[in-house]
Amino acid sequence: MCTKEAAVGERVAMISLHTSPLDQPGTGDAGGMNVYVIELSRRLAAQGIAVDVFTRATSSTLPQVVEAADGVLVHHVAAGPFEGLTKGELPGQLCTFAREVLRTEAMQPLGHYTAVHSHYWLSGQVGALARDRWNVPLVHSMHTMAKVKNAALAVGDTPEPVSRVIGEEQVVEAADLLVANTDAEARELVDLYGASPDAVEVIHPGVDLTVFTPRDRRESRRSLDLPEDAVVLLFAGRIQPLKAPDVLLRAVEVLLRDDPSLRHRLVVPVVGGPSGSGLEHPSALADLAADLGIEDVVRFVPPVTQGDLAVWASAATAVAVPSYNESFGLVAVEAQATGTPVVAAAVGGLTTVVRDGVSGLLVDTHEPRDWAASLRRLIDDPTLAERLGRGAVAHAQEFSWEHTAELTLAAYQRAAGRMRAEMAS
């Protein structure tokens, strides 16, 4: 369709099939990927690159097209029943979704899109078809990978099916360029999926540094009805075994068992909603808090906006990210940008996002006593907490969506070059 020499970056088709960038992060399938897609799209549009995001419609009341920002259109594609369809059932709707995406492009002038950027393997399957039909490069972001997840399953979590593994392998083979969040993810793509090192580009996600910025902690606590002198240990994210909020609760039980006097000033907000296999037992975390005898210090908060999340993070003594795996760990960067140190599991992208001893603390295990010991260091040593808070702000400055967009645009251009070379060979 469009000529090979067309300038890449004029209009990008962004495919995010299973979760909409307009959804509230923190529950269901909405999380860091939602933030990634909308923030990257906005920054690309700010550089003059129009973006059309294609996502599956989950309600009959949704408009067919929504202008999410100047230069960013979100297309709600009807594919399967609007509600009640699990992520595991979505592969059966790939053909319908792809047909509607191709139909949208067919109504536009020749060469309407100059690149396709797909997110998660389901979208990659559609992106591969669009690449061949439109004759434009396919750039793909995995976000999570079945082989990595299955190698580090949380207790009670469900392994990813073989069909997903095969689908991911197919997308890796079809993509002109793969975007990895970190060096660790790049190695996983090469070692586990056989990707060519030359076809992998490491581009860190960003953080909105105008939203996540240092604020007065006492003022943040007052606005959230938290005691100014409280010890606030925050978890923010989807409540599912992979994210391991139970590790924080079990660590809190250890803290209180070792020091009962801490109980009167300890607050443990859990900001988010059930997701993934956590949907099977939506009250499991609350039940655990009761079983551990710590329900009086745990406060469950529904998912909040990015602005409100910034207030929660700035109010915290520390933000805990005990996930069993993270391709990046956006919440950890966002928390650090507010000046709050992060205690994180030393897994995946978190080893890049958190600088141990500089912007936070990394924990090598998921044992509650090890987590309690790391959290105790920040509780007992305000000087350490303040130093890590300053380091957190400085470290977060390395991650901005503007920089992410610049590198991604260069990746589109590189992918186009790879595609031209392949066609010429």
Coordinates of C-alpha atoms in Angstrom, one line a residue:
M1 CA 0.0 0.0 0.0
C2 CA 2.1 3.0 1.2
T3 CA 5.5 3.3 -0.5
K4 CA 8.5 2.1 1.3
E5 CA 10.1 5.5 1.3
A6 CA 7.2 7.2 3.1
A7 CA 8.4 9.1 6.2
V8 CA 7.7 6.9 9.3
G9 CA 5.9 8.6 12.1
E10 CA 3.2 10.6 10.4
R11 CA 0.3 8.4 11.7
V12 CA 0.7 5.4 13.9
A13 CA -1.8 2.6 14.5
M14 CA -1.5 1.7 18.2
I15 CA -3.1 -1.7 18.9
S16 CA -4.1 -2.4 22.5
L17 CA -6.8 -5.1 22.1
H18 CA -7.4 -6.4 25.6
T19 CA -7.4 -3.3 27.6
S20 CA -8.2 0.3 26.8
P21 CA -6.0 3.2 27.6
L22 CA -9.1 5.0 28.8
D23 CA -9.7 2.4 31.5
Q24 CA -8.9 3.2 35.1
P25 CA -5.6 1.5 36.0
G26 CA -5.6 -0.7 39.1
T27 CA -8.3 -3.2 38.5
G28 CA -9.4 -5.9 36.0
D29 CA -6.9 -6.0 33.2
A30 CA -6.0 -2.3 33.5
G31 CA -2.6 -1.4 34.8
G32 CA 0.7 -0.1 33.7
M33 CA 0.2 -1.0 30.1
N34 CA -2.9 1.3 30.0
V35 CA -0.8 4.2 31.3
Y36 CA 2.0 3.3 28.8
V37 CA -0.2 3.4 25.8
I38 CA -2.0 6.7 26.6
E39 CA 1.1 8.5 27.8
L40 CA 3.2 7.4 24.8
S41 CA 0.4 8.3 22.4
R42 CA 0.1 11.8 23.9
R43 CA 3.8 12.4 23.7
L44 CA 4.0 11.2 20.1
A45 CA 1.0 13.5 19.2
A46 CA 2.8 16.4 20.9
Q47 CA 5.7 15.7 18.4
G48 CA 3.3 15.9 15.5
I49 CA 2.7 12.1 15.1
A50 CA -1.0 11.3 14.9
V51 CA -2.0 8.2 16.8
D52 CA -5.0 5.9 16.3
V53 CA -5.4 3.5 19.2
F54 CA -7.5 0.4 18.5
T55 CA -9.0 -1.4 21.5
R56 CA -11.9 -3.9 22.0
A57 CA -15.2 -2.3 23.0
T58 CA -16.4 -3.6 26.4
S59 CA -19.8 -1.7 26.5
S60 CA -22.5 -1.0 23.9
T61 CA -22.6 2.6 25.3
L62 CA -19.0 3.4 24.3
P63 CA -18.7 5.9 21.4
Q64 CA -17.1 4.3 18.3
V65 CA -14.3 6.9 18.4
V66 CA -13.1 9.0 21.3
E67 CA -10.6 11.9 21.1
A68 CA -8.4 11.1 24.1
A69 CA -6.0 14.0 23.5
D70 CA -5.2 16.4 20.7
G71 CA -4.0 14.1 17.9
V72 CA -4.9 10.8 19.7
L73 CA -8.1 8.9 18.7
V74 CA -9.2 5.8 20.5
H75 CA -11.3 3.4 18.3
H76 CA -13.6 1.0 20.2
V77 CA -13.8 -2.1 18.0
A78 CA -16.8 -4.4 18.4
A79 CA -15.4 -7.9 18.7
G80 CA -17.4 -10.5 20.7
P81 CA -19.7 -9.8 23.6
F82 CA -19.2 -6.5 25.2
E83 CA -19.0 -7.9 28.8
G84 CA -18.2 -11.1 30.5
L85 CA -15.4 -12.1 28.1
T86 CA -12.2 -13.1 30.0
K87 CA -8.7 -12.5 28.6
G88 CA -8.4 -16.2 28.1
E89 CA -11.3 -16.1 25.7
L90 CA -10.1 -13.2 23.6
P91 CA -8.0 -15.3 21.1
G92 CA -11.4 -16.4 19.7
Q93 CA -12.1 -12.8 18.8
L94 CA -8.8 -12.0 17.0
C95 CA -10.2 -12.5 13.5
T96 CA -13.2 -10.2 14.1
F97 CA -11.1 -7.6 15.8
A98 CA -8.5 -7.7 13.0
R99 CA -11.2 -7.4 10.3
E100 CA -12.6 -4.3 11.8
V101 CA -9.1 -2.7 12.2
L102 CA -8.4 -3.4 8.5
R103 CA -11.8 -2.1 7.5
T104 CA -11.1 1.2 9.3
E105 CA -7.9 1.6 7.4
A106 CA -9.5 0.7 4.1
M107 CA -11.8 3.7 4.3
Q108 CA -8.7 6.0 4.5
P109 CA -6.4 7.3 1.7
L110 CA -3.6 5.2 0.5
G111 CA -0.7 5.1 3.0
H112 CA -2.8 6.3 5.9
Y113 CA -0.6 4.5 8.5
T114 CA 3.1 4.6 8.5
A115 CA 3.8 2.2 11.4
V116 CA 1.9 -0.3 13.6
H117 CA 2.8 -0.5 17.3
S118 CA 1.2 -3.4 19.1
H119 CA 1.0 -4.1 22.8
Y120 CA 0.8 -7.6 24.4
W121 CA 0.8 -10.7 22.3
L122 CA -2.9 -10.6 21.4
S123 CA -2.4 -7.2 19.8
G124 CA 0.8 -8.5 18.2
Q125 CA -1.2 -11.1 16.3
V126 CA -3.4 -8.4 14.8
G127 CA -0.4 -6.1 14.2
A128 CA 1.3 -8.8 12.2
L129 CA -1.6 -9.1 9.9
A130 CA -1.9 -5.3 9.5
R131 CA 1.9 -5.1 8.8
D132 CA 1.5 -7.4 5.8
R133 CA -1.7 -5.9 4.6
W134 CA -0.6 -2.2 4.8
N135 CA 3.1 -2.9 4.0
V136 CA 4.3 -0.9 7.0
P137 CA 6.7 -1.9 9.8
L138 CA 5.5 -3.7 13.0
V139 CA 6.9 -2.6 16.3
H140 CA 5.8 -4.7 19.2
S141 CA 6.0 -4.3 23.0
M142 CA 5.4 -7.5 25.0
H143 CA 4.9 -5.9 28.4
T144 CA 4.7 -9.4 30.0
M145 CA 5.8 -12.8 28.7
A146 CA 4.3 -16.2 29.4
K147 CA 7.7 -18.0 29.7
V148 CA 8.9 -15.4 32.2
K149 CA 5.7 -15.4 34.2
N150 CA 5.5 -19.2 34.3
A151 CA 9.1 -19.4 35.6
A152 CA 8.2 -17.3 38.6
L153 CA 4.6 -18.2 39.5
A154 CA 3.1 -16.9 42.7
V155 CA 1.4 -19.4 45.0
G156 CA -2.2 -19.7 43.8
D157 CA -1.5 -18.1 40.4
T158 CA -2.4 -19.9 37.1
P159 CA 0.2 -20.8 34.6
E160 CA -0.1 -19.1 31.1
P161 CA -1.3 -21.6 28.5
V162 CA 0.8 -23.1 25.7
S163 CA -1.3 -21.2 23.2
R164 CA 0.0 -17.9 24.5
V165 CA 3.6 -19.1 24.4
I166 CA 3.1 -20.1 20.8
G167 CA 1.4 -16.8 20.0
E168 CA 4.2 -14.8 21.5
E169 CA 6.8 -16.8 19.5
Q170 CA 4.9 -16.0 16.4
V171 CA 4.8 -12.3 17.2
V172 CA 8.5 -12.2 17.9
E173 CA 9.1 -13.7 14.5
A174 CA 6.8 -11.4 12.7
A175 CA 7.8 -8.1 14.3
D176 CA 10.3 -5.8 12.5
L177 CA 11.4 -4.5 15.9
L178 CA 10.7 -5.5 19.5
V179 CA 10.7 -2.8 22.2
A180 CA 11.9 -4.1 25.6
N181 CA 11.4 -2.1 28.8
T182 CA 14.8 -3.0 30.3
D183 CA 18.0 -4.8 29.4
A184 CA 16.7 -7.8 31.4
E185 CA 13.6 -8.0 29.2
A186 CA 15.8 -7.7 26.1
R187 CA 17.9 -10.7 27.3
E188 CA 14.7 -12.7 27.9
L189 CA 13.4 -12.0 24.4
V190 CA 16.7 -13.2 23.0
D191 CA 17.3 -16.2 25.3
L192 CA 13.7 -17.5 25.7
Y193 CA 12.1 -16.5 22.4
G194 CA 15.0 -16.6 20.0
A195 CA 14.7 -12.9 19.0
S196 CA 17.6 -11.5 17.0
P197 CA 19.6 -9.1 19.3
D198 CA 19.5 -6.6 16.4
A199 CA 15.7 -6.7 16.4
V200 CA 15.4 -5.6 20.0
E201 CA 15.5 -2.0 21.2
V202 CA 15.6 -1.1 24.9
I203 CA 13.4 1.9 25.7
H204 CA 12.4 2.6 29.3
P205 CA 8.8 3.7 29.9
G206 CA 8.4 7.1 31.5
V207 CA 6.6 8.9 34.3
D208 CA 4.6 12.1 34.1
L209 CA 6.9 14.3 36.1
T210 CA 4.3 17.1 36.2
V211 CA 1.9 14.8 38.1
F212 CA 4.3 12.7 40.2
T213 CA 6.3 15.3 41.9
P214 CA 7.5 15.9 45.5
R215 CA 4.8 17.4 47.7
D216 CA 4.5 18.2 51.4
R217 CA 4.0 14.9 53.1
R218 CA 2.0 16.3 56.0
E219 CA -0.4 18.1 53.6
S220 CA -0.9 14.9 51.6
R221 CA -1.7 13.0 54.7
R222 CA -4.2 15.6 55.9
S223 CA -6.0 15.4 52.5
L224 CA -6.2 11.6 52.9
D225 CA -7.3 11.6 56.5
L226 CA -4.0 10.0 57.6
P227 CA -2.3 10.9 60.9
E228 CA 0.7 13.2 60.3
D229 CA 2.9 11.0 62.5
A230 CA 1.8 7.7 61.0
V231 CA 4.0 5.0 59.5
V232 CA 2.4 4.5 56.1
L233 CA 3.3 1.4 54.1
L234 CA 1.6 1.6 50.7
F235 CA 0.8 -1.0 48.1
A236 CA -0.7 0.3 44.8
G237 CA -1.7 -1.9 41.9
R238 CA -3.9 -4.7 40.8
I239 CA -4.7 -7.2 43.6
Q240 CA -3.6 -10.6 42.2
P241 CA -1.0 -13.2 43.2
L242 CA 1.6 -12.0 40.7
K243 CA 1.7 -8.5 42.4
A244 CA 2.1 -10.2 45.8
P245 CA 0.3 -7.8 48.1
D246 CA 0.0 -10.7 50.5
V247 CA 3.8 -10.5 51.0
L248 CA 3.4 -6.9 52.4
L249 CA 0.6 -8.0 54.7
R250 CA 2.5 -10.9 56.0
A251 CA 5.5 -8.6 56.6
V252 CA 3.3 -6.2 58.5
E253 CA 2.2 -9.1 60.8
V254 CA 5.8 -9.8 61.5
L255 CA 6.5 -6.1 62.3
L256 CA 3.6 -6.0 64.7
R257 CA 4.5 -9.3 66.3
D258 CA 8.1 -8.0 66.9
D259 CA 7.0 -4.5 68.0
P260 CA 3.3 -4.3 69.2
S261 CA 3.8 -0.6 70.0
L262 CA 3.9 0.1 66.3
R263 CA 0.3 -0.8 65.9
H264 CA -1.1 2.5 67.0
R265 CA 0.6 4.5 64.3
L266 CA 0.8 2.0 61.4
V267 CA -1.4 2.4 58.4
V268 CA -1.2 0.0 55.4
P269 CA -3.2 1.4 52.4
V270 CA -3.9 -1.1 49.6
V271 CA -4.9 1.0 46.6
G272 CA -6.3 -1.1 43.7
G273 CA -8.8 -3.8 42.8
P274 CA -8.9 -7.5 42.0
S275 CA -7.4 -8.6 38.7
G276 CA -6.4 -11.8 36.9
S277 CA -6.7 -14.9 39.1
G278 CA -7.4 -12.6 42.0
L279 CA -10.9 -12.2 40.5
E280 CA -11.7 -15.8 41.6
H281 CA -11.4 -14.7 45.2
P282 CA -11.9 -11.0 45.3
S283 CA -12.0 -10.9 49.1
A284 CA -9.0 -13.1 49.6
L285 CA -6.7 -10.2 50.7
A286 CA -9.2 -8.8 53.2
D287 CA -9.7 -12.3 54.5
L288 CA -5.9 -12.7 54.9
A289 CA -5.7 -9.4 56.8
A290 CA -8.3 -10.7 59.2
D291 CA -6.6 -14.1 59.6
L292 CA -3.3 -12.3 60.4
G293 CA -5.0 -10.1 62.9
I294 CA -4.0 -6.9 61.1
E295 CA -7.3 -5.8 59.7
D296 CA -7.3 -2.8 62.0
V297 CA -4.2 -1.3 60.2
V298 CA -5.0 -2.2 56.6
R299 CA -7.1 0.2 54.6
F300 CA -8.5 -1.0 51.3
V301 CA -8.9 1.9 48.7
P302 CA -10.5 1.5 45.3
P303 CA -8.4 2.3 42.2
V304 CA -7.7 6.0 41.9
T305 CA -6.7 8.5 39.2
Q306 CA -3.0 9.3 38.5
G307 CA -3.3 12.6 40.4
D308 CA -4.7 10.9 43.5
L309 CA -2.2 8.1 43.3
A310 CA 0.6 10.8 43.4
V311 CA -1.0 12.1 46.7
W312 CA -1.1 8.6 48.2
A313 CA 2.5 7.9 47.2
S314 CA 3.7 11.2 48.6
A315 CA 1.9 10.5 51.8
A316 CA 3.7 7.1 52.3
T317 CA 6.7 6.4 54.4
A318 CA 7.5 3.7 51.8
V319 CA 5.9 2.1 48.8
A320 CA 6.1 -1.7 48.6
V321 CA 6.3 -3.4 45.3
P322 CA 6.7 -7.2 46.1
S323 CA 5.8 -8.5 42.7
Y324 CA 7.0 -11.9 41.6
N325 CA 7.8 -10.4 38.2
E326 CA 7.6 -7.0 36.6
S327 CA 8.8 -6.1 33.0
F328 CA 9.3 -2.6 34.4
G329 CA 7.4 -1.5 37.4
L330 CA 5.8 1.8 36.6
V331 CA 4.3 2.3 40.1
A332 CA 7.9 2.1 41.5
V333 CA 9.0 5.0 39.3
E334 CA 5.9 7.0 40.0
A335 CA 6.4 6.6 43.8
Q336 CA 10.1 7.6 43.6
A337 CA 9.2 10.7 41.6
T338 CA 7.2 11.9 44.5
G339 CA 10.2 11.6 46.8
T340 CA 9.1 8.3 48.5
P341 CA 11.5 5.4 48.8
V342 CA 10.5 2.1 47.3
V343 CA 11.0 -1.3 48.8
A344 CA 10.8 -3.7 45.9
A345 CA 11.4 -7.3 45.0
A346 CA 14.7 -7.8 43.2
V347 CA 13.1 -9.2 40.1
G348 CA 12.8 -8.2 36.4
G349 CA 12.6 -4.5 35.6
L350 CA 12.5 -3.6 39.3
T351 CA 16.2 -4.0 39.5
T352 CA 16.5 -1.2 36.9
V353 CA 13.7 1.0 38.3
V354 CA 14.9 0.9 41.9
R355 CA 18.6 1.7 42.7
D356 CA 19.3 -0.4 45.8
G357 CA 20.6 1.9 48.6
V358 CA 20.1 5.0 46.5
S359 CA 16.4 5.4 45.7
G360 CA 15.0 2.5 47.7
L361 CA 15.7 -1.1 48.9
L362 CA 15.7 -4.3 46.9
V363 CA 14.7 -7.5 48.6
D364 CA 16.1 -10.8 47.2
T365 CA 13.3 -13.0 48.6
H366 CA 9.5 -13.0 49.2
E367 CA 9.9 -14.1 52.7
P368 CA 7.8 -12.0 55.1
R369 CA 10.6 -11.7 57.7
D370 CA 13.1 -10.4 55.0
W371 CA 10.5 -7.8 53.9
A372 CA 9.8 -6.8 57.5
A373 CA 13.5 -6.3 58.1
S374 CA 13.8 -3.9 55.0
L375 CA 10.7 -2.0 56.0
R376 CA 11.9 -1.7 59.5
R377 CA 15.1 -0.1 58.3
L378 CA 13.1 2.8 56.9
I379 CA 10.8 3.0 59.9
D380 CA 13.7 3.1 62.4
D381 CA 16.0 5.4 60.5
P382 CA 14.4 8.6 59.3
T383 CA 17.8 9.8 58.0
L384 CA 18.1 6.8 55.7
A385 CA 14.5 7.3 54.6
E386 CA 15.1 11.0 53.8
R387 CA 18.3 10.2 51.9
L388 CA 16.6 7.5 49.8
G389 CA 13.7 9.9 49.2
R390 CA 16.1 12.5 47.7
G391 CA 17.8 9.7 45.7
A392 CA 14.4 8.6 44.5
V393 CA 13.5 12.0 43.1
A394 CA 16.9 12.2 41.3
H395 CA 16.6 8.7 39.9
A396 CA 13.1 9.3 38.6
Q397 CA 14.2 12.2 36.5
E398 CA 15.9 9.7 34.2
F399 CA 12.5 8.5 33.1
S400 CA 10.3 10.8 31.2
W401 CA 7.6 10.1 28.6
E402 CA 9.0 12.8 26.3
H403 CA 12.3 10.9 26.1
T404 CA 10.4 7.6 25.7
A405 CA 8.5 9.1 22.8
E406 CA 11.7 10.3 21.1
L407 CA 13.3 6.9 21.3
T408 CA 10.1 5.2 20.2
L409 CA 9.9 7.4 17.1
A410 CA 13.5 6.5 16.3
A411 CA 12.5 2.8 16.7
Y412 CA 9.7 3.2 14.2
Q413 CA 12.2 4.6 11.7
R414 CA 14.7 1.8 12.4
A415 CA 11.9 -0.8 12.0
A416 CA 11.1 0.8 8.6
G417 CA 14.7 0.4 7.6
R418 CA 14.7 -3.2 8.6
M419 CA 11.6 -3.9 6.7
R420 CA 13.0 -2.3 3.6
A421 CA 16.1 -4.3 3.9
E422 CA 14.1 -7.5 4.3
M423 CA 12.0 -6.7 1.2
A424 CA 15.1 -6.0 -0.8
S425 CA 16.9 -9.2 0.1

